[in-house]
């Protein structure tokens, strides 16, 4: 297991260097935690980082997430009604499926071709680079639960 973490640390360090960022324990741990926990909020990333670096501050994780997002190593998404969530899958213009019941988020590839995969009816003069789509519905488990009517509690019947 330690060998696996070392390999991931090397990948994270290489990604930081390629983005011209200084390699720090905090940045490596944050980047690795986002890899290990796709669509994680800041608190989830913080807990994961503290498993590796117990002394790390909330501010250090927040700052690292901001920096990693700014240079494009991490993507921040914020589905309606959600806090910011972070993922390592970047640069491919993928979209998301979100369960309205349990909040599960699943990546889905671009709907058509390359970025942007959708074209608006009017571009307003913008040079469009990306289309961000969120599909909402029920995941298979929640859909199955919703389709199963609740059973009456007969244990208290007289």
Short mmCIF file of C-alpha atoms in Angstrom, two decimals:
data_model
loop_
_atom_site.label_atom_id
_atom_site.label_comp_id
_atom_site.label_asym_id
_atom_site.label_seq_id
_atom_site.Cartn_x
_atom_site.Cartn_y
_atom_site.Cartn_z
CA UNK A 1 0.00 0.00 0.00
CA UNK A 2 2.84 2.39 0.83
CA UNK A 3 4.33 1.67 -2.62
CA UNK A 4 0.98 2.60 -4.26
CA UNK A 5 0.86 5.90 -2.33
CA UNK A 6 4.47 6.62 -3.30
CA UNK A 7 3.62 6.06 -6.98
CA UNK A 8 0.61 8.40 -6.71
CA UNK A 9 2.75 10.97 -4.90
CA UNK A 10 5.23 10.84 -7.80
CA UNK A 11 2.39 11.41 -10.28
CA UNK A 12 1.04 14.31 -8.23
CA UNK A 13 4.52 15.83 -7.89
CA UNK A 14 5.08 15.55 -11.64
CA UNK A 15 1.73 17.22 -12.34
CA UNK A 16 2.60 20.08 -9.97
CA UNK A 17 6.00 20.58 -11.62
CA UNK A 18 4.46 20.50 -15.11
CA UNK A 19 2.12 23.31 -13.98
CA UNK A 20 5.12 25.27 -12.65
CA UNK A 21 3.92 24.93 -9.07
CA UNK A 22 6.19 24.35 -6.12
CA UNK A 23 5.83 20.79 -4.86
CA UNK A 24 4.71 20.81 -1.22
CA UNK A 25 3.43 18.02 1.02
CA UNK A 26 0.09 19.82 1.30
CA UNK A 27 -0.40 20.20 -2.46
CA UNK A 28 0.59 16.59 -3.13
CA UNK A 29 -1.81 15.37 -0.42
CA UNK A 30 -4.66 17.58 -1.67
CA UNK A 31 -4.17 16.54 -5.30
CA UNK A 32 -4.03 12.88 -4.31
CA UNK A 33 -7.12 13.22 -2.10
CA UNK A 34 -9.09 14.75 -4.97
CA UNK A 35 -7.97 11.81 -7.16
CA UNK A 36 -9.08 9.34 -4.50
CA UNK A 37 -12.41 11.09 -3.80
CA UNK A 38 -13.95 12.43 -7.02
CA UNK A 39 -16.67 15.05 -6.55
CA UNK A 40 -15.57 15.67 -2.96
CA UNK A 41 -16.34 18.83 -1.04
CA UNK A 42 -13.68 20.75 0.89
CA UNK A 43 -14.44 18.97 4.17
CA UNK A 44 -14.05 15.54 2.57
CA UNK A 45 -10.74 16.58 1.02
CA UNK A 46 -9.61 18.01 4.38
CA UNK A 47 -10.41 14.73 6.20
CA UNK A 48 -8.54 12.71 3.55
CA UNK A 49 -5.52 15.03 3.68
CA UNK A 50 -5.45 14.86 7.49
CA UNK A 51 -5.16 11.07 7.29
CA UNK A 52 -1.78 11.69 5.67
CA UNK A 53 -0.87 15.02 7.27
CA UNK A 54 -2.70 15.35 10.62
CA UNK A 55 -1.29 18.84 11.26
CA UNK A 56 -2.55 20.43 8.02
CA UNK A 57 -4.84 23.43 8.47
CA UNK A 58 -8.19 23.97 6.82
CA UNK A 59 -6.77 27.14 5.24
CA UNK A 60 -3.85 25.24 3.68
CA UNK A 61 -6.28 22.78 2.06
CA UNK A 62 -8.56 25.60 0.90
CA UNK A 63 -5.61 27.52 -0.56
CA UNK A 64 -4.28 24.40 -2.28
CA UNK A 65 -7.68 23.63 -3.81
CA UNK A 66 -7.90 27.22 -5.07
CA UNK A 67 -4.40 27.10 -6.59
CA UNK A 68 -4.90 23.65 -8.15
CA UNK A 69 -8.20 24.79 -9.66
CA UNK A 70 -6.65 28.01 -10.93
CA UNK A 71 -3.90 26.15 -12.85
CA UNK A 72 -6.30 23.51 -14.18
CA UNK A 73 -5.09 20.47 -12.23
CA UNK A 74 -8.45 20.25 -10.45
CA UNK A 75 -11.93 21.18 -11.62
CA UNK A 76 -14.53 22.73 -9.35
CA UNK A 77 -18.18 22.01 -10.04
CA UNK A 78 -21.18 23.31 -8.15
CA UNK A 79 -24.47 21.63 -9.01
CA UNK A 80 -27.50 23.65 -7.97
CA UNK A 81 -27.96 23.52 -4.20
CA UNK A 82 -24.49 22.08 -3.59
CA UNK A 83 -21.25 23.40 -2.18
CA UNK A 84 -18.21 23.42 -4.47
CA UNK A 85 -17.07 19.91 -5.34
CA UNK A 86 -13.66 19.00 -6.73
CA UNK A 87 -12.52 16.44 -9.26
CA UNK A 88 -9.26 15.58 -10.98
CA UNK A 89 -10.84 14.83 -14.36
CA UNK A 90 -10.07 18.01 -16.28
CA UNK A 91 -9.79 19.21 -19.87
CA UNK A 92 -12.26 16.84 -21.49
CA UNK A 93 -15.51 18.84 -21.20
CA UNK A 94 -17.36 15.95 -19.55
CA UNK A 95 -20.71 16.42 -17.84
CA UNK A 96 -22.41 15.07 -14.72
CA UNK A 97 -25.40 13.01 -13.71
CA UNK A 98 -26.76 14.02 -10.29
CA UNK A 99 -29.24 12.01 -8.22
CA UNK A 100 -31.93 14.30 -6.79
CA UNK A 101 -32.48 11.92 -3.90
CA UNK A 102 -29.08 10.82 -2.54
CA UNK A 103 -26.79 13.35 -4.27
CA UNK A 104 -24.64 10.76 -6.07
CA UNK A 105 -22.66 12.36 -8.91
CA UNK A 106 -21.46 10.38 -11.90
CA UNK A 107 -19.29 11.58 -14.79
CA UNK A 108 -20.72 11.29 -18.28
CA UNK A 109 -18.71 11.92 -21.44
CA UNK A 110 -19.43 14.90 -23.66
CA UNK A 111 -22.74 14.45 -25.42
CA UNK A 112 -21.52 15.18 -28.96
CA UNK A 113 -17.97 15.50 -30.25
CA UNK A 114 -15.34 17.88 -28.92
CA UNK A 115 -15.63 20.92 -26.64
CA UNK A 116 -17.94 22.69 -26.65
CA UNK A 117 -20.25 19.82 -27.45
CA UNK A 118 -23.37 21.99 -27.49
CA UNK A 119 -23.99 25.16 -29.45
CA UNK A 120 -26.40 27.80 -28.13
CA UNK A 121 -28.99 29.31 -30.45
CA UNK A 122 -27.27 32.70 -29.97
CA UNK A 123 -23.69 33.20 -28.78
CA UNK A 124 -23.98 36.89 -27.83
CA UNK A 125 -20.59 37.51 -29.38
CA UNK A 126 -18.87 35.13 -26.96
CA UNK A 127 -16.08 32.80 -28.04
CA UNK A 128 -17.50 29.65 -26.49
CA UNK A 129 -14.95 27.26 -25.02
CA UNK A 130 -16.99 24.85 -22.96
CA UNK A 131 -20.53 23.69 -22.32
CA UNK A 132 -21.31 22.53 -18.80
CA UNK A 133 -24.32 20.27 -18.54
CA UNK A 134 -25.81 18.69 -15.45
CA UNK A 135 -28.32 15.92 -15.92
CA UNK A 136 -30.69 15.47 -12.95
CA UNK A 137 -32.67 12.38 -12.03
CA UNK A 138 -32.64 9.35 -9.76
CA UNK A 139 -29.75 6.90 -9.55
CA UNK A 140 -30.66 3.21 -10.01
CA UNK A 141 -30.88 2.56 -6.24
CA UNK A 142 -33.08 5.58 -5.52
CA UNK A 143 -35.25 4.87 -8.57
CA UNK A 144 -35.76 1.29 -7.34
CA UNK A 145 -36.63 2.54 -3.85
CA UNK A 146 -39.10 5.06 -5.26
CA UNK A 147 -40.76 2.35 -7.37
CA UNK A 148 -41.24 0.05 -4.37
CA UNK A 149 -44.29 1.16 -2.37
CA UNK A 150 -43.77 1.26 1.39
CA UNK A 151 -45.05 -1.82 3.19
CA UNK A 152 -47.57 -1.21 5.98
CA UNK A 153 -46.29 -1.83 9.50
CA UNK A 154 -48.50 -4.66 10.71
CA UNK A 155 -46.61 -5.21 13.95
CA UNK A 156 -48.73 -2.66 15.81
CA UNK A 157 -52.06 -3.78 14.35
CA UNK A 158 -54.58 -5.18 16.82
#
